[in-house]
XYZ file of C-alpha atoms in Angstrom:
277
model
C 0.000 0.000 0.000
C 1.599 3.493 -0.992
C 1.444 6.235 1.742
C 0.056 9.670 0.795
C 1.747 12.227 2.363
C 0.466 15.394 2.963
C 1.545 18.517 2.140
C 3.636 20.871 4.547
C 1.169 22.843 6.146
C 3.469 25.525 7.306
C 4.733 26.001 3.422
C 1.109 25.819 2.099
C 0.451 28.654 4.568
C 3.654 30.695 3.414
C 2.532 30.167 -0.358
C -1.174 31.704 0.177
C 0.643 34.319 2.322
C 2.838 35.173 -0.505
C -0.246 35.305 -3.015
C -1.926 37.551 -0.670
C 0.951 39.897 -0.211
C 0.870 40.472 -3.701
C 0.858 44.044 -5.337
C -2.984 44.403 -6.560
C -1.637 45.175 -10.409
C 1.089 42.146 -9.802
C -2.309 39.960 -9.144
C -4.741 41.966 -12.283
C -2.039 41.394 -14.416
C -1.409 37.695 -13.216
C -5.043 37.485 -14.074
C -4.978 38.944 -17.342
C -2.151 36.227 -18.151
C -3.827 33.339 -17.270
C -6.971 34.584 -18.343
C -4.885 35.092 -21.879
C -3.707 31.622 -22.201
C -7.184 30.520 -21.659
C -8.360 32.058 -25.057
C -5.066 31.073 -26.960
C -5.482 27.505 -26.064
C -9.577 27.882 -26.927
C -8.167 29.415 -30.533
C -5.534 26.615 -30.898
C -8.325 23.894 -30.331
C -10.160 25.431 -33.425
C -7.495 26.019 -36.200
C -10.569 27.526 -38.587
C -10.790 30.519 -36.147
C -7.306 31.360 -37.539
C -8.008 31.426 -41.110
C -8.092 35.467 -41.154
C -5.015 35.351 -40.390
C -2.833 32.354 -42.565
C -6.015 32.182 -45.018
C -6.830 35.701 -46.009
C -3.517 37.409 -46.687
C -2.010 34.767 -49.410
C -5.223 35.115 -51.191
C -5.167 38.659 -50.918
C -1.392 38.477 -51.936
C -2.199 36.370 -54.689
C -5.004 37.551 -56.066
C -4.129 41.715 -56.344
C -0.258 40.778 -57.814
C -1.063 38.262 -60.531
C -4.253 39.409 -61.395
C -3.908 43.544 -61.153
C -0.293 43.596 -60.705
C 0.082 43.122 -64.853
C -2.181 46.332 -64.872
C -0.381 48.099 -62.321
C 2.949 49.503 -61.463
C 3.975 49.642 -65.496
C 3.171 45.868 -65.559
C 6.172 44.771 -63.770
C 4.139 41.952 -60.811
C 7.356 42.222 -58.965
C 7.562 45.731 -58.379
C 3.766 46.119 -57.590
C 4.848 42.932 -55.292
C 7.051 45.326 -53.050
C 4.573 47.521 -53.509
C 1.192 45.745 -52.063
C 2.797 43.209 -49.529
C 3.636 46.193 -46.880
C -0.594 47.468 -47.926
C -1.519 44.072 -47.479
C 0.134 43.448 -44.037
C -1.725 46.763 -42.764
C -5.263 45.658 -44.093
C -5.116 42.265 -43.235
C -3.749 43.244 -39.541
C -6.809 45.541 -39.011
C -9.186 43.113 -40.004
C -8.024 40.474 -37.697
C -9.396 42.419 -35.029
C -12.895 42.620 -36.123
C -13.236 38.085 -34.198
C -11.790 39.566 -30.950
C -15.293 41.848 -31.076
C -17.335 38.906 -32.351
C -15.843 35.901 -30.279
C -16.439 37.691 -26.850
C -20.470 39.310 -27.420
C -20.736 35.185 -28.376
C -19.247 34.494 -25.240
C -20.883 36.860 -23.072
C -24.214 35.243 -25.037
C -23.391 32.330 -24.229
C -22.689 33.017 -20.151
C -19.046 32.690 -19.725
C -18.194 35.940 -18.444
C -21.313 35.446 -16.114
C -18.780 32.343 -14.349
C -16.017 34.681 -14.721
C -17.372 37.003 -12.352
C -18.011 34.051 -9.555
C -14.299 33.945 -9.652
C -11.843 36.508 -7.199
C -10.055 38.003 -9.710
C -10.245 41.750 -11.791
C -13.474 42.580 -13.350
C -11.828 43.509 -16.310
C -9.279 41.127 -16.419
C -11.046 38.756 -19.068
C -11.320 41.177 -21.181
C -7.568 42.443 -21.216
C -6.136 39.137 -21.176
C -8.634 38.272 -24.704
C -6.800 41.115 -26.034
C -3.281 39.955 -24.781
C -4.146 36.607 -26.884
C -4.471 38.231 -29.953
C -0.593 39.015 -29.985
C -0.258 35.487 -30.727
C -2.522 35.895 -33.868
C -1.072 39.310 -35.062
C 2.356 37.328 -35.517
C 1.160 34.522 -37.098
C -0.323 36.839 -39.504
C 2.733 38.742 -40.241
C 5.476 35.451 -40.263
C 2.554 34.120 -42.940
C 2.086 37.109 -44.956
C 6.238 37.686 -45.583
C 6.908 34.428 -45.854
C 4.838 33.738 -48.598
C 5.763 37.316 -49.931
C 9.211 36.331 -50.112
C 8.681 32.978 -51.443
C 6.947 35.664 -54.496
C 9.871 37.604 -54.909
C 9.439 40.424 -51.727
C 12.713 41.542 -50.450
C 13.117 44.065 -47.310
C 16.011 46.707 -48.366
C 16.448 48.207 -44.952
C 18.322 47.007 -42.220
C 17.280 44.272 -39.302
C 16.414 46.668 -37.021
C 14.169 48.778 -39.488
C 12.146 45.523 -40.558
C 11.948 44.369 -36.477
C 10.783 48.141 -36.544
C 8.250 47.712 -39.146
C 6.677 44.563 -37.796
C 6.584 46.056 -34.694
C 4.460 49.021 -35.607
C 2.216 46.747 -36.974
C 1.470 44.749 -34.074
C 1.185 47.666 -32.005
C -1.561 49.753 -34.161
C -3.590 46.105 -34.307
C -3.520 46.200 -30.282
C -4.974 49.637 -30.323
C -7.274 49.150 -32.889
C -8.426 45.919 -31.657
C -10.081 48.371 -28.813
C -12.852 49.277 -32.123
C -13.828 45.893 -32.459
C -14.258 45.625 -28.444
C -16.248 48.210 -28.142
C -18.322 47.371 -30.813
C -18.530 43.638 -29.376
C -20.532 45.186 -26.407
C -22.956 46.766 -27.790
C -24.207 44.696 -30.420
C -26.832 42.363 -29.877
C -25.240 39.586 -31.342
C -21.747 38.733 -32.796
C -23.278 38.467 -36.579
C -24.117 42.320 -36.079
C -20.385 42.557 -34.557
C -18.948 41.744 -37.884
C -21.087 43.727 -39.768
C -20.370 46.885 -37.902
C -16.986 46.413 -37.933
C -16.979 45.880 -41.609
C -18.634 48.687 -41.794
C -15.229 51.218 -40.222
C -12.525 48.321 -41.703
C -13.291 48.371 -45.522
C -13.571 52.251 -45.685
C -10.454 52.374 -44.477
C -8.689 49.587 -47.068
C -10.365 50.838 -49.824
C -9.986 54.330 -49.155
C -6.057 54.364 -48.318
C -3.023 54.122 -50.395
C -2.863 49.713 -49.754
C -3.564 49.437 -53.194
C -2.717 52.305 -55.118
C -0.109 55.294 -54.485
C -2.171 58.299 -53.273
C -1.459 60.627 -56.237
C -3.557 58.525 -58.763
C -6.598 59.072 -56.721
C -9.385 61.479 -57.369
C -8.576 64.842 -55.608
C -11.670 64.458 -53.112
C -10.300 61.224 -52.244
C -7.045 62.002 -51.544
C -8.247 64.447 -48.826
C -9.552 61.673 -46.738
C -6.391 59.186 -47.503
C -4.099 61.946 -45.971
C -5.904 61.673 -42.439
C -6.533 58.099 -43.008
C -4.823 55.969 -39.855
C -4.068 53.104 -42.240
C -2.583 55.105 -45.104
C 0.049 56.285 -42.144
C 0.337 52.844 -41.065
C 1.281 51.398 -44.256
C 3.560 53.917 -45.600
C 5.795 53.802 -42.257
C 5.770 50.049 -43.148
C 7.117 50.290 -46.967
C 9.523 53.070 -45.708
C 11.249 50.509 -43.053
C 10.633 47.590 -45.214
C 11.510 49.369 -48.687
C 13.626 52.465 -47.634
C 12.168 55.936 -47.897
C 10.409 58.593 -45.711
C 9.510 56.889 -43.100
C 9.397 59.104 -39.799
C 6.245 61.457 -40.866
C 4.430 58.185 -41.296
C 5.423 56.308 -37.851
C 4.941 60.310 -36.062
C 1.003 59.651 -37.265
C 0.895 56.185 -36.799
C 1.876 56.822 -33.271
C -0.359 59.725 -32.755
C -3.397 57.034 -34.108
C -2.387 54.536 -31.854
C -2.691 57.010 -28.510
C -6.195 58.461 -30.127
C -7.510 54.989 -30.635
C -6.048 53.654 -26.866
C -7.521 56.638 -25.132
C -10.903 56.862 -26.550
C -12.310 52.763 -27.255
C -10.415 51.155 -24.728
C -12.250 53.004 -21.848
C -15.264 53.099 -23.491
C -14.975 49.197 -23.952
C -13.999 48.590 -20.516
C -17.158 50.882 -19.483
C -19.559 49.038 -21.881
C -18.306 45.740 -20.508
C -18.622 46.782 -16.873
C -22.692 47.668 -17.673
C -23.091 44.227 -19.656
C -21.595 41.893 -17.882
């Protein structure tokens, strides 16, 4: 017969100690950690929830060099190549965000932020650590998209540091803008109208930026609103540090988006999730 022993009691004591001696934002952000491996292992356990982001961009890549790319950029596919993948990253990153809204007003549908609250951690913390997760996504996106861009014929001109720069950026504008989709995800009714409201801000801004075209063969009215547009400023501070070129104008705006965007949705997300949940 095998003999159980049990465990120290005077360590077991010291542990819980410990854990209650804790900082408060040591413990939220302990929280928001474990809270963000909980919805990367629920992703990982359904692959097709990550087809926005190994799915979409090849197509996209595919489809807009060898089917426009002839027509474009004085028919050379590789120059309009170097051209789109940097647009493409910046679309494709944006839209990503637009499940993050959807998957939570399913979940809070569904009750699970309901258990969430029986538990002693930070109101909040769910919904900070569902953001943290999507980190995970944003770089699978970007190893896809210049992987396969490279396998095409993309090259990065700059340096290490300016590409680590670049991707960087990136990853950080999704993060803020993810905040859109959040907020949105809380006040819809359900997670179908999530996606369409969020469609609604995201293809504006695709369509009505320089991802596809250079800003200069645009109509003159357009042009107005690709100037202010955040995405135009993301993606040309991308094909500067990826290409070469002016990039600091372009990462100055980007940055100035990213503090906009953080400051007004993410407390107005936290608020809406604080009334609905």
């Amino acid at each position: 017969m095998s003999t159980i022993t049990a465990p120290d009691p005077t360590t077991t004591a010291i542990d819980l100690q410990a854990q209650t001696d804790r900082p408060r934002i040591v413990k939220y952000l302990t929280h928001c950690v474990v809270l963000a491996k909980r919805s990367l292992i629920k992703t990982m356990r359904t692959p097709e929830a990550l087809v926005d982001v190994t799915v979409q961009p090849v197509i996209f890549l595919a489809l807009f060099t060898y089917i426009f790319g002839g027509a474009i950029a004085n028919g050379s596919q590789t120059d309009y190549l170097q051209f789109l993948l940097p647009g493409i990253l910046g679309q494709t990153i944006a839209m990503a965000g637009i499940s993050l809204g959807s998957n939570l007003n399913s979940d809070i549908e569904k009750g699970v932020f309901d258990r969430f609250r029986a538990l002693p951690i930070g109101r909040s913390a769910p919904l900070v650590g569902s953001v943290m997760a999507d980190v995970v996504r944003y770089l699978i996106l970007v190893i896809i998209t210049l992987g396969v861009g490279m396998l095409m014929g993309f090259r990065i001109h700059t340096s290490v540091a300016a590409a680590i720069g670049g991707v960087a950026l990136a990853i950080g504008f999704a993060l803020c803008f993810v905040w859109v989709s959040v907020f949105i995800g809380m006040k819809a009714r359900t997670s179908g109208a999530v996606t369409g409201l969020s469609m609604l801000i995201v293809m504006p801004l695709s369509f009505g930026s320089n991802v596809f075209v250079p800003t200069g063969t645009l109509p003159g009215w357009l042009q107005a609103f690709v100037k202010v547009n955040p995405l135009s400023h993301l993606v040309g501070a991308i094909r500067g540090l990826f290409s070469g070129g002016a990039w600091a104008t372009d990462v100055a705006w980007t940055l100035g988006w990213m503090a906009v965007l953080l400051v007004v949705f993410a407390p107005l997300a936290v608020r809406a999730y604080r009334k609905r949940v």
